[in-house]
Short mmCIF file of C-alpha atoms in Angstrom, two decimals:
data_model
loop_
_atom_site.label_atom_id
_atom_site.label_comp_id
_atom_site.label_asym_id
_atom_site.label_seq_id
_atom_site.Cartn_x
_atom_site.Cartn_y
_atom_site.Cartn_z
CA UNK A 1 8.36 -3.36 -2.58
CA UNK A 2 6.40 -3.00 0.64
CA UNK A 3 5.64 0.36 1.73
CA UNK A 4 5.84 0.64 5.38
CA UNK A 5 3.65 3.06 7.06
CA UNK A 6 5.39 5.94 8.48
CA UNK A 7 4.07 7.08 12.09
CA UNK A 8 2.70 10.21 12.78
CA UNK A 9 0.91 11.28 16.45
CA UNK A 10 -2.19 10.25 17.68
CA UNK A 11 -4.77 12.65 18.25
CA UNK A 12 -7.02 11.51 21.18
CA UNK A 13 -10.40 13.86 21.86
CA UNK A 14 -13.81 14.98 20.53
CA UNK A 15 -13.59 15.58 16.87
CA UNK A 16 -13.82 18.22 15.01
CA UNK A 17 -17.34 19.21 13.09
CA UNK A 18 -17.15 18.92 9.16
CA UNK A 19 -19.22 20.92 7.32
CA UNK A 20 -18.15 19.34 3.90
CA UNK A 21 -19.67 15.95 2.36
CA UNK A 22 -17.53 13.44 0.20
CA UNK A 23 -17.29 16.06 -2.73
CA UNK A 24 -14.98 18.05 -1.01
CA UNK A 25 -12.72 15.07 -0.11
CA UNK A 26 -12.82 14.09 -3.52
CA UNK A 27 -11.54 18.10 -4.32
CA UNK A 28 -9.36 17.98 -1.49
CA UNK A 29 -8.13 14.72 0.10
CA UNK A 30 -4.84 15.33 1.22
CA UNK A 31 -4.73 16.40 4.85
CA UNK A 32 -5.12 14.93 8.35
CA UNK A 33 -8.00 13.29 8.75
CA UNK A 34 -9.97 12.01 12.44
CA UNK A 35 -10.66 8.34 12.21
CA UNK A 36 -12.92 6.77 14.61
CA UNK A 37 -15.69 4.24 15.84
CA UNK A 38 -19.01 4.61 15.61
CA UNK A 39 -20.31 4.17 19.33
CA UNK A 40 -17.05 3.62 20.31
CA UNK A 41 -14.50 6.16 22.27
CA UNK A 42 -11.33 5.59 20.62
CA UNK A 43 -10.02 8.02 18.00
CA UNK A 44 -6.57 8.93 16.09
CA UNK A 45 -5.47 10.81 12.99
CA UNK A 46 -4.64 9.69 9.14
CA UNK A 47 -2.23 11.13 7.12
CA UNK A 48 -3.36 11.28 3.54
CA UNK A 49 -0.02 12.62 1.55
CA UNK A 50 0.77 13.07 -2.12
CA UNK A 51 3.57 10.76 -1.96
CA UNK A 52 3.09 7.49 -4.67
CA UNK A 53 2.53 4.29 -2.99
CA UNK A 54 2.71 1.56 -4.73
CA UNK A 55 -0.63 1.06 -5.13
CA UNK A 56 -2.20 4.70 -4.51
CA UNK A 57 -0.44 7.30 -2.81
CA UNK A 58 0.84 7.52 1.16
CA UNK A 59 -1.05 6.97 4.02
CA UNK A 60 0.34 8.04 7.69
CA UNK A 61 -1.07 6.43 10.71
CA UNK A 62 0.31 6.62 13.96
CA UNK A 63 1.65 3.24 15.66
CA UNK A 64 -1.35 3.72 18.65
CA UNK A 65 -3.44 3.98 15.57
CA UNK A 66 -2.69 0.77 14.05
CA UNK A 67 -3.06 -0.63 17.72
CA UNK A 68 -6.77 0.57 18.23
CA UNK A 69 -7.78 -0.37 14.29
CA UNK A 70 -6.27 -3.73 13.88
CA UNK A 71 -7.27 -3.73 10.25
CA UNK A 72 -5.58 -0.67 9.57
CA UNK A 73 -1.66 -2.89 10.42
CA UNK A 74 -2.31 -4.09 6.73
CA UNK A 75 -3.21 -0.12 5.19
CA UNK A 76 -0.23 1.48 3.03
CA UNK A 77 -2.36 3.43 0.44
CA UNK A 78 -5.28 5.56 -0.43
CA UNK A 79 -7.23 6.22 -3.70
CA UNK A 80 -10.85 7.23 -4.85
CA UNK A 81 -12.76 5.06 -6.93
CA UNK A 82 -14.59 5.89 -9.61
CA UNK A 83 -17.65 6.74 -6.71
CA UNK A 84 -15.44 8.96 -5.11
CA UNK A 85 -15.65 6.44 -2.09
CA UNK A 86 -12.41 6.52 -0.92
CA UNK A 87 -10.45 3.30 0.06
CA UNK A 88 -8.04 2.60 2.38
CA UNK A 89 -6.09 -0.22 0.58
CA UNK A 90 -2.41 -3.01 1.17
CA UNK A 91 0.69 -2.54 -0.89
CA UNK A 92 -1.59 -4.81 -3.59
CA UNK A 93 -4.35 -2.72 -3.89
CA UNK A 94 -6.83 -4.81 -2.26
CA UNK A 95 -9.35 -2.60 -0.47
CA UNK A 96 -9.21 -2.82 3.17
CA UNK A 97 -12.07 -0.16 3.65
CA UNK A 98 -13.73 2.16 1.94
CA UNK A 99 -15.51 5.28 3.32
CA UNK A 100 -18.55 6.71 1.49
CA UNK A 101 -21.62 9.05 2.37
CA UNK A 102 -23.77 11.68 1.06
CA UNK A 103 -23.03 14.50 3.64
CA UNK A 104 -20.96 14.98 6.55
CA UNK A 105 -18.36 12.54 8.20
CA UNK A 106 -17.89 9.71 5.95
CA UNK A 107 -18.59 5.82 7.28
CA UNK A 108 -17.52 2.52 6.52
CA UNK A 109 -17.78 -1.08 7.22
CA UNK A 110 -14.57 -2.54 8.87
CA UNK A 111 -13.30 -5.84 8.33
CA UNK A 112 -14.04 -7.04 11.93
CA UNK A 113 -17.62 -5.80 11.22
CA UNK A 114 -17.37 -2.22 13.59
CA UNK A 115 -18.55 1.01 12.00
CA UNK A 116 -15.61 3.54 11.21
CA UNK A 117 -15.80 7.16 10.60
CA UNK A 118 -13.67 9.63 8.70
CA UNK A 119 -13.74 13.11 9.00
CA UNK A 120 -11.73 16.36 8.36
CA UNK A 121 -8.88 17.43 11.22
CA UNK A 122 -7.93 20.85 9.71
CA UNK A 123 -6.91 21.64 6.51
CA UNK A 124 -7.14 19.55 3.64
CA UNK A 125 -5.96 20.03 -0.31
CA UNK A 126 -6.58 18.51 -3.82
CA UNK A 127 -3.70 16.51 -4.84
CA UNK A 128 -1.67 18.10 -7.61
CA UNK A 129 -0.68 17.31 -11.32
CA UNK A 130 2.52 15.97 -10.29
CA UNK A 131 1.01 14.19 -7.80
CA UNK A 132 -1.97 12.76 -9.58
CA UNK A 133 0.68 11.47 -12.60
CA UNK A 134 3.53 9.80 -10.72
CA UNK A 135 3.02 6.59 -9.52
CA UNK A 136 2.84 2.83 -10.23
CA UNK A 137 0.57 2.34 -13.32
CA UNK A 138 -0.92 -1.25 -15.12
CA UNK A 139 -1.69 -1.37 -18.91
CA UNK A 140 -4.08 -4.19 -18.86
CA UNK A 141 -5.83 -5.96 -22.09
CA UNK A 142 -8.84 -7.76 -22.49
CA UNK A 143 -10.11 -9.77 -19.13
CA UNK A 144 -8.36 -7.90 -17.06
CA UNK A 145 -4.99 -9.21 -18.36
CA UNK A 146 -1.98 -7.26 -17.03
CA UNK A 147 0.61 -6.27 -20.09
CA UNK A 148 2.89 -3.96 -18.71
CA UNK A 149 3.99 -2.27 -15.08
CA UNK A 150 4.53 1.08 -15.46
CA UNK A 151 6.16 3.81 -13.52
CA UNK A 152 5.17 7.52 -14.41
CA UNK A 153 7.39 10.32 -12.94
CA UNK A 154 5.89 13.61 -13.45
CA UNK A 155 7.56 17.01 -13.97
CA UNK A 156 6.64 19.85 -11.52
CA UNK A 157 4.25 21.03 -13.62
CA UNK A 158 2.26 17.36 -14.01
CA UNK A 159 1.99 17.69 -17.73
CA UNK A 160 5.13 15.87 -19.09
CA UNK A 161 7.19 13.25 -17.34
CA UNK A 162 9.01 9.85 -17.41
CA UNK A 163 7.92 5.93 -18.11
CA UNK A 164 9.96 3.33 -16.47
CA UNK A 165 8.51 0.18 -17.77
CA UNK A 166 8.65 -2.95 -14.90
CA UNK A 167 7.46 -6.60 -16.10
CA UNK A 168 5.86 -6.13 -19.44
CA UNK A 169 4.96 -8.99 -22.03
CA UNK A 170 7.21 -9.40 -24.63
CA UNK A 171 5.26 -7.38 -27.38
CA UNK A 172 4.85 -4.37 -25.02
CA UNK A 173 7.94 -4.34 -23.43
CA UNK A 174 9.34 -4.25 -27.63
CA UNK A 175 7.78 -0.63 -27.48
CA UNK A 176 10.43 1.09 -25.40
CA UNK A 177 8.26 3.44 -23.58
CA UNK A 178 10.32 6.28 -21.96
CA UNK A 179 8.49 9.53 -22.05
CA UNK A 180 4.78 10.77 -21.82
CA UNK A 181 2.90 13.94 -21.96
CA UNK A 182 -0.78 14.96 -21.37
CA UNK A 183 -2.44 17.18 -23.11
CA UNK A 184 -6.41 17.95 -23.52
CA UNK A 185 -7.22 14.72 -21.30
CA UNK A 186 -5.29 12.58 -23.55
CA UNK A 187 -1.84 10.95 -22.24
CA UNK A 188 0.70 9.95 -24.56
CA UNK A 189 3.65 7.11 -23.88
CA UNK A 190 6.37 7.54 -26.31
CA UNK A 191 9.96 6.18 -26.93
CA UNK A 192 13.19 8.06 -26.09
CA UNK A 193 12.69 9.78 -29.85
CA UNK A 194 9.53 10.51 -28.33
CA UNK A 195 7.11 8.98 -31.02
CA UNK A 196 4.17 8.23 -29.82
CA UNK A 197 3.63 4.70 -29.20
CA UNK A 198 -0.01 4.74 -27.53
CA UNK A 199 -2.60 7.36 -26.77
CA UNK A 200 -5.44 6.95 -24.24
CA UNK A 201 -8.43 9.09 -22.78
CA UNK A 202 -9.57 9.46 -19.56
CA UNK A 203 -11.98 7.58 -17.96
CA UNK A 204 -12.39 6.91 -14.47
CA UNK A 205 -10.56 8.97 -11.82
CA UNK A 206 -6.90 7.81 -12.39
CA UNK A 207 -7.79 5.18 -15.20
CA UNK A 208 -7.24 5.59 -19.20
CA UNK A 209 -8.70 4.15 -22.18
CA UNK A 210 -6.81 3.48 -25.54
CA UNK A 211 -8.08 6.74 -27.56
CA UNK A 212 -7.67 4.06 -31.13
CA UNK A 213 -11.09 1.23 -30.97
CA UNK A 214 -8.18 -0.45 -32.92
CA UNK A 215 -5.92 -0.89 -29.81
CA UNK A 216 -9.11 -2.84 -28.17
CA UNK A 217 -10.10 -2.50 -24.97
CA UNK A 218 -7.08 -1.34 -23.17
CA UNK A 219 -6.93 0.07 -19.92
CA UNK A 220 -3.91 1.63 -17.99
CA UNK A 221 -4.78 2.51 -13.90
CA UNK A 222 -2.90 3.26 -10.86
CA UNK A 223 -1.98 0.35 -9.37
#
């Protein structure tokens, strides 16, 4: 499914000072935020919500937005990679743009080669359990292989929650995931009976490991 962006207003104007570098957005990325061009005069305002995307969670832009930043027509999502750079990205996943820097207003190369900026437009908040846990998820195997689509809903609390399991090969698809939990670090996917039928570590930012070096080198990530 396509996500469409939803429109919000466009915020024309100076913008606003930021006192905080990338680590903040990486504590606290859900918010408006100013985008704009380096050099350039134009400016509007992002949306980053909590809502799941499919690949990522919500973004927001306005429809005079999307008219001043071309590249931005293709944008659905947002995540953070495992630099904390964070990436503006299509309903696939592949990265449109990705800001990064070490203090102050983030920058980033667009595709039509102009410099972007991203900075804070008020208040801003870390993204929640629930938020952090429900979403479109990939077990993958070795080389990147993809074995099953997941879908994790989480309960308010973002410790427990729900598996809906999409296209899955044939052997993992046989292992009727339904329910997980998280506890420590480590999430569990387990059948309606709710035995366990794979545990995983964390890794990277929104990325597990199997927790067994006898389950190989699997990886399960927000799509």
């Amino acid at each position: 499914m396509l996500p469409a962006i939803v429109l919000a207003a466009a915020v024309a104007g100076p913008a606003p000072s930021r006192a905080e570098g990338p680590g903040a957005l990486t504590r606290a990325p859900v918010g408006a935020w100013r985008l704009s061009e380096v050099g350039g005069k134009v400016g509007c305002t992002l949306s980053l919500t909590g809502a799941p995307a499919t690949a990522g969670w919500e973004v927001k832009a306005p429809l005079a937005c999307r008219g001043a930043f071309p590249p931005l027509k293709e944008v659905t999502a947002w995540t953070l990679d495992a630099d904390g750079a964070l990436a503006l990205t299509d309903a696939d996943g592949r990265r449109i743009v990705a800001f990064t820097g070490a203090a102050g207003p983030m920058e980033a190369k667009a595709p039509d080669g102009k410099t972007w900026r991203l900075e804070a437009a008020g208040p801003a908040r870390p993204l929640t359990g629930r938020e952090r846990m429900s979403g479109q998820f990939r077990l993958s195997g070795t080389g990147g292989s993809t074995l099953c689509d997941l879908n994790l809903r989480a309960d308010i609390f973002g410790r427990a929650g729900w598996v809906t399991p999409g296209t899955c090969t044939p052997a993992w698809s046989a292992k009727g995931f339904s329910l997980w939990t998280l506890k420590e670090g480590r999430l569990t996917l387990m059948d309606r009976r709710r035995r366990p039928m794979l545990v995983m570590k964390p890794s990277d930012p929104g990325v597990f490991v199997a927790a067994d070096a006898q389950e190989g080198s699997l990886v399960l990530a927000r799509r």
